[in-house]
Coordinates of C-alpha atoms in Angstrom, one line a residue:
M62 CA 15.0 -7.4 1.8
K63 CA 13.2 -6.2 -1.4
V64 CA 12.9 -2.4 -1.7
H65 CA 9.8 -0.9 -3.7
L66 CA 9.8 2.9 -4.6
Q67 CA 6.8 5.1 -5.4
V68 CA 6.7 6.1 -9.1
T69 CA 5.1 9.5 -9.7
G70 CA 1.7 9.4 -11.5
A71 CA 2.5 12.7 -13.5
P72 CA 2.0 11.3 -17.2
R73 CA 5.0 13.1 -18.9
Q74 CA 7.4 12.1 -16.2
I75 CA 6.8 8.3 -15.7
T76 CA 9.3 7.0 -18.1
T77 CA 12.1 9.5 -16.8
D78 CA 11.2 8.7 -13.3
A79 CA 10.8 4.9 -13.5
R80 CA 14.3 4.7 -15.2
E81 CA 15.8 7.0 -12.5
L82 CA 14.2 4.8 -9.8
A83 CA 15.7 1.6 -11.4
E84 CA 19.1 3.2 -11.4
T85 CA 18.9 3.2 -7.6
G86 CA 18.9 -0.6 -7.5
A87 CA 15.3 -0.9 -6.3
D88 CA 13.5 -4.2 -6.8
G89 CA 10.1 -2.6 -7.6
L90 CA 8.0 0.3 -8.2
F91 CA 4.4 1.2 -6.9
T92 CA 1.8 3.6 -7.5
F93 CA -0.4 5.2 -4.9
E94 CA -4.0 6.4 -5.7
G95 CA -3.4 10.0 -5.5
P96 CA -3.7 12.8 -8.1
H97 CA -3.3 10.3 -11.1
D98 CA -4.5 7.3 -12.3
V99 CA -3.0 4.2 -10.4
F100 CA -2.9 1.8 -13.3
F101 CA -1.5 3.8 -16.4
P102 CA 1.9 4.8 -14.9
L103 CA 2.6 1.1 -14.4
V104 CA 2.1 0.4 -18.1
V105 CA 4.7 3.0 -18.9
A106 CA 7.1 1.6 -16.3
A107 CA 6.7 -1.7 -17.6
G108 CA 8.0 -1.0 -20.8
A109 CA 10.7 1.4 -19.5
T110 CA 12.2 -0.9 -16.7
S111 CA 12.4 -4.6 -15.8
L112 CA 11.2 -3.9 -12.1
E113 CA 8.4 -5.6 -10.3
L114 CA 5.3 -3.6 -10.4
M115 CA 2.3 -2.9 -7.9
T116 CA -0.6 -1.0 -7.1
N117 CA -0.4 0.2 -3.5
V118 CA -3.1 0.6 -3.5
A119 CA -6.0 0.7 -6.1
I120 CA -9.2 1.6 -4.1
A121 CA -11.5 -1.5 -4.6
G122 CA -14.9 0.0 -3.4
P123 CA -15.8 2.4 -6.5
R124 CA -14.4 0.0 -9.0
S125 CA -16.1 -3.1 -10.6
P126 CA -14.0 -6.4 -9.9
M127 CA -14.4 -7.1 -13.6
H128 CA -12.7 -3.5 -14.4
L129 CA -9.9 -4.4 -11.9
A130 CA -9.4 -8.0 -13.4
H131 CA -9.0 -6.7 -16.8
A132 CA -6.5 -4.1 -15.7
A133 CA -4.5 -6.5 -13.8
Y134 CA -4.5 -9.4 -16.3
D135 CA -3.4 -6.8 -19.0
L136 CA -0.5 -5.5 -16.9
Q137 CA 0.6 -8.9 -16.2
V138 CA 0.9 -9.7 -19.6
Y139 CA 2.5 -6.5 -20.8
S140 CA 5.2 -6.7 -17.9
E141 CA 5.7 -10.5 -18.4
G142 CA 4.6 -11.6 -15.0
R143 CA 5.9 -8.6 -12.8
F144 CA 2.6 -7.2 -11.7
R145 CA 0.7 -7.7 -8.3
L146 CA -2.5 -6.1 -7.7
G147 CA -2.8 -4.2 -4.5
L148 CA -6.5 -3.3 -3.4
G149 CA -7.6 -1.2 -0.5
S150 CA -10.5 0.8 1.0
Q151 CA -10.9 4.5 1.7
I152 CA -12.7 6.4 4.3
R153 CA -16.2 7.3 3.9
A154 CA -16.1 10.9 2.9
H155 CA -13.7 10.1 0.1
I156 CA -15.8 7.2 -1.1
E157 CA -19.0 9.0 -1.3
K158 CA -17.9 12.8 -1.9
R159 CA -14.9 12.3 -4.2
Y160 CA -15.5 8.9 -5.9
G161 CA -19.3 9.4 -5.9
S162 CA -19.9 5.8 -4.9
T163 CA -21.4 3.8 -1.9
W164 CA -19.5 3.2 1.4
G165 CA -20.1 0.6 4.0
A166 CA -18.5 -2.4 5.7
P167 CA -15.1 -1.7 4.0
A168 CA -13.4 -4.7 5.3
E169 CA -16.2 -7.0 4.0
R170 CA -16.4 -5.4 0.8
T171 CA -12.7 -5.2 0.2
A172 CA -12.2 -8.9 0.9
E173 CA -15.4 -9.5 -1.4
S174 CA -13.9 -7.7 -4.3
V175 CA -10.8 -9.8 -3.7
A176 CA -12.6 -12.9 -4.1
A177 CA -14.5 -11.5 -7.2
V178 CA -11.3 -10.7 -9.1
R179 CA -9.9 -14.3 -8.1
A180 CA -13.3 -15.8 -9.5
I181 CA -12.9 -13.8 -12.6
F182 CA -9.3 -15.1 -13.0
D183 CA -10.4 -18.6 -12.5
A184 CA -12.9 -18.3 -15.1
W185 CA -10.5 -16.8 -17.7
E186 CA -7.9 -19.5 -16.9
G187 CA -10.5 -22.2 -17.6
R188 CA -10.5 -23.5 -14.0
A189 CA -14.0 -22.9 -13.3
R190 CA -17.4 -21.5 -14.8
L191 CA -17.9 -17.8 -13.7
N192 CA -20.4 -17.8 -11.1
F193 CA -19.7 -15.4 -8.4
R194 CA -22.5 -14.3 -6.3
G195 CA -21.7 -11.9 -3.3
K196 CA -23.3 -9.6 -1.2
Y197 CA -21.9 -6.7 -3.0
Y198 CA -21.0 -7.9 -6.4
T199 CA -22.3 -10.5 -9.0
H200 CA -20.4 -11.9 -11.9
T201 CA -22.1 -14.7 -13.8
L202 CA -21.9 -13.6 -17.5
L203 CA -18.9 -14.5 -19.5
P204 CA -19.5 -15.1 -23.6
P205 CA -16.6 -16.2 -25.4
T206 CA -16.2 -12.7 -26.9
F207 CA -15.1 -11.2 -23.7
D208 CA -13.1 -14.0 -22.4
P209 CA -9.3 -13.1 -22.8
G210 CA -8.3 -16.9 -22.0
P211 CA -5.4 -18.0 -19.9
N212 CA -2.8 -15.6 -19.0
P213 CA 0.7 -16.8 -20.3
F214 CA 2.3 -15.5 -17.1
G215 CA -0.4 -16.8 -14.7
P216 CA -2.8 -14.5 -13.1
P217 CA -1.3 -11.9 -10.9
P218 CA -1.4 -12.2 -7.0
V219 CA -4.2 -9.9 -5.4
L220 CA -2.8 -8.2 -2.0
M221 CA -4.8 -6.2 0.5
G222 CA -3.7 -2.9 2.3
A223 CA -4.8 -2.6 5.9
L224 CA -4.1 -1.0 9.2
G225 CA -7.0 -1.9 11.6
P226 CA -7.3 -5.5 13.1
V227 CA -10.5 -6.4 11.1
M228 CA -9.1 -5.3 7.9
T229 CA -6.0 -6.9 8.4
R230 CA -7.5 -10.1 9.6
K231 CA -9.6 -10.1 6.3
A232 CA -6.3 -9.7 4.3
A233 CA -4.9 -12.6 6.0
E234 CA -8.0 -14.7 5.2
V235 CA -8.7 -14.2 1.5
A236 CA -5.7 -12.1 0.1
D237 CA -2.3 -13.4 -1.4
G238 CA -0.3 -10.8 0.8
L239 CA -0.8 -7.9 3.1
L240 CA 0.4 -4.3 2.6
V241 CA 0.9 -2.6 6.0
M242 CA -0.1 0.9 6.0
P243 CA 2.7 3.3 6.3
F244 CA 1.2 5.1 9.2
N245 CA 2.5 2.7 11.7
S246 CA 4.8 2.2 14.6
E247 CA 6.9 -0.7 15.9
R248 CA 4.4 -1.3 18.9
H249 CA 1.4 -1.2 16.8
F250 CA 2.9 -3.4 14.4
T251 CA 4.0 -6.1 17.0
E252 CA 1.2 -5.7 19.1
R253 CA -2.0 -5.3 16.6
T254 CA -0.8 -6.1 13.1
L255 CA 1.0 -9.3 13.7
P256 CA -1.7 -11.1 15.9
A257 CA -4.6 -10.0 13.5
V258 CA -2.5 -11.7 10.7
A259 CA -2.1 -14.7 12.7
E260 CA -5.7 -15.0 13.4
G261 CA -6.8 -14.3 9.8
L262 CA -4.4 -17.1 8.7
R263 CA -5.9 -19.2 11.4
R264 CA -9.2 -18.6 10.3
S265 CA -8.4 -19.6 6.6
G266 CA -6.5 -22.6 7.4
R267 CA -3.2 -21.2 5.9
T268 CA 0.2 -20.8 7.3
P269 CA 2.6 -17.6 7.1
D270 CA 4.5 -19.5 4.3
G271 CA 3.7 -18.1 1.3
F272 CA 1.9 -15.2 2.7
P273 CA 4.0 -12.1 2.2
V274 CA 3.7 -9.3 4.8
I275 CA 5.0 -6.1 2.9
A276 CA 5.9 -3.2 5.3
Q277 CA 5.4 0.3 4.3
V278 CA 7.3 3.3 5.9
M279 CA 7.6 6.9 5.6
V280 CA 11.3 7.7 5.5
A281 CA 13.0 11.1 6.3
L282 CA 16.4 10.7 4.6
G283 CA 19.4 13.0 4.4
R284 CA 23.1 13.0 5.2
T285 CA 23.3 16.8 5.9
E286 CA 21.3 18.6 8.5
E287 CA 19.6 20.8 5.8
A288 CA 18.4 17.7 3.8
L289 CA 17.2 15.8 7.0
T290 CA 15.3 19.0 8.1
A291 CA 13.6 19.3 5.0
A292 CA 12.9 15.6 4.9
M293 CA 11.3 15.6 8.5
G294 CA 9.1 18.5 7.6
G295 CA 7.7 16.5 4.6
V296 CA 7.1 13.4 7.0
S297 CA 5.7 15.6 9.7
S298 CA 3.0 17.0 7.3
L299 CA 1.7 13.5 6.2
I300 CA 1.7 12.2 9.6
A301 CA -0.4 15.3 10.8
F302 CA -2.7 14.5 7.8
Y303 CA -3.0 11.0 8.4
G304 CA -3.2 11.6 12.4
S305 CA -6.3 13.7 11.7
T306 CA -8.3 10.8 10.4
P307 CA -10.4 8.6 12.6
A308 CA -9.2 5.3 10.8
Y309 CA -5.6 5.9 11.8
R310 CA -6.3 6.9 15.5
P311 CA -5.2 3.5 16.9
V312 CA -1.6 4.1 16.0
L313 CA -1.5 7.1 18.1
E314 CA -3.4 5.4 20.8
V315 CA -1.1 2.6 21.1
E316 CA 1.8 5.2 21.4
G317 CA -0.3 7.4 24.1
W318 CA -0.8 10.2 21.8
E319 CA -4.6 9.7 21.2
Q320 CA -5.7 13.1 22.3
L321 CA -3.5 14.5 19.4
H322 CA -5.9 13.1 17.2
F323 CA -8.9 15.1 18.1
T324 CA -7.1 18.2 17.9
L325 CA -5.7 17.5 14.4
N326 CA -9.0 16.4 13.3
A327 CA -10.4 19.7 14.6
L328 CA -7.8 21.6 12.9
S329 CA -8.3 19.8 9.8
K330 CA -11.9 21.0 9.5
T331 CA -10.9 24.6 9.6
G332 CA -7.9 24.4 7.3
G333 CA -5.4 24.8 9.9
F334 CA -2.6 22.7 8.2
A335 CA 0.4 24.7 9.5
E336 CA -1.0 24.3 12.9
M337 CA -1.5 20.6 12.4
R338 CA 2.3 20.2 11.2
A339 CA 3.6 22.1 14.2
L340 CA 2.1 19.6 16.6
V341 CA 4.0 16.6 15.2
T342 CA 7.1 16.4 17.1
E343 CA 10.4 14.8 16.3
E344 CA 9.7 11.9 18.5
M345 CA 6.6 11.2 16.3
V346 CA 8.4 11.5 13.1
R347 CA 11.0 8.9 14.4
T348 CA 8.3 6.7 16.0
I349 CA 5.7 6.6 13.0
G350 CA 8.4 7.3 10.4
V351 CA 12.0 6.6 10.3
A352 CA 14.7 9.4 10.1
G353 CA 18.4 9.7 9.5
T354 CA 21.1 8.8 7.1
P355 CA 20.5 5.9 4.5
E356 CA 22.2 3.4 7.0
E357 CA 20.2 4.5 9.9
C358 CA 17.0 4.4 8.3
A359 CA 17.7 0.8 7.1
A360 CA 18.6 -0.1 10.6
Q361 CA 15.5 1.3 12.1
I362 CA 13.3 -0.5 9.4
R363 CA 14.9 -3.8 10.2
T364 CA 14.5 -3.0 13.9
R365 CA 10.8 -2.0 13.5
F366 CA 9.7 -5.0 11.5
G367 CA 12.3 -7.6 12.5
A368 CA 12.3 -10.8 10.6
E369 CA 8.6 -10.8 9.8
I370 CA 9.2 -9.0 6.3
E371 CA 11.2 -9.5 3.4
E372 CA 9.8 -6.5 1.3
V373 CA 9.2 -2.9 2.2
C374 CA 7.9 0.0 0.3
C375 CA 9.6 3.4 1.0
Y376 CA 7.7 6.7 0.8
F377 CA 9.6 10.2 0.5
P378 CA 6.5 12.7 1.2
G379 CA 6.6 16.2 0.5
Y380 CA 10.3 16.4 -0.3
A381 CA 12.7 15.1 -3.1
P382 CA 15.4 12.9 -1.5
N383 CA 18.9 12.9 -3.0
A384 CA 19.2 10.1 -5.6
A385 CA 22.4 8.8 -4.3
D386 CA 21.1 8.8 -0.8
V387 CA 18.1 6.4 -2.0
A388 CA 20.7 4.2 -3.8
D389 CA 22.5 3.8 -0.4
L390 CA 19.3 3.1 1.3
V391 CA 18.3 0.5 -1.0
E392 CA 21.8 -1.1 -0.8
A393 CA 21.8 -1.0 3.0
L394 CA 18.3 -2.9 3.0
H395 CA 19.6 -5.3 0.6
D396 CA 22.5 -6.2 2.7
R397 CA 21.6 -8.7 5.2
E398 CA 24.6 -8.3 7.2
D399 CA 24.0 -4.5 7.7

């Protein structure tokens, strides 16, 4: 199983962090759309390491597909073919109030962004004239001055992040792969994610072969009681944050914890973050995230996702895991006999 680790977006730390993560034996690095830009760190990491690179995810809605295509194409060249463009949506409040953009029909809009980026790539590759006319995006002008020409490493794959059935179906219909959101559980993945993937592939006339389903998981990692307690606290806080958001309620619902969402949501509006964290039990951490030693976490990841995945993105939210423990986790996930 390939293992991808998150590289921080702090500008002055990228080179050091990327190299340290490479030393764990990881296969790739990904960036998250948080307090820093999602593309710039990967430019630095491309020159500092030989690892695979991925945005996980770049928020598609507020960005023009032309901007996304240029950033992805250039990263593909600079990394010599090691880049994948991961696109995703965001909730309405962030799109309208943080990005200052227009929200609506997120699955349809993200899918159209994927299609538009692909159309731009096709034009640059010389396979077709640029003539994309969608509901949200129009791209019909490409003078030679603005055409970079064929990419020597081929255009990068375009992936979609998804959680709910509509977005997941869309990803399986139009994208080159699915990034399963980290707020998940074994039951939700089996009962809701996989059927939506199967339906999306059926609608597009494709088969699972060549369509990677990339798992993502929140990992509470530690070999000592002290380390594990700190790690579970970090994962608990992120679970509380995600659980307060209506878009993530289905995961709590399938596990019988739907009522927790409404409490978390109300507390989030009054700034009751400590109270939110206290409501997340150890059972929830172990059901939505994974927790334990590197070997235990690797076994839990394999059990949760089974034979359906060949790649996993590991998050260590709110705490700094021991580098040796991360290396052991990577090794355990690489070992198919584990």
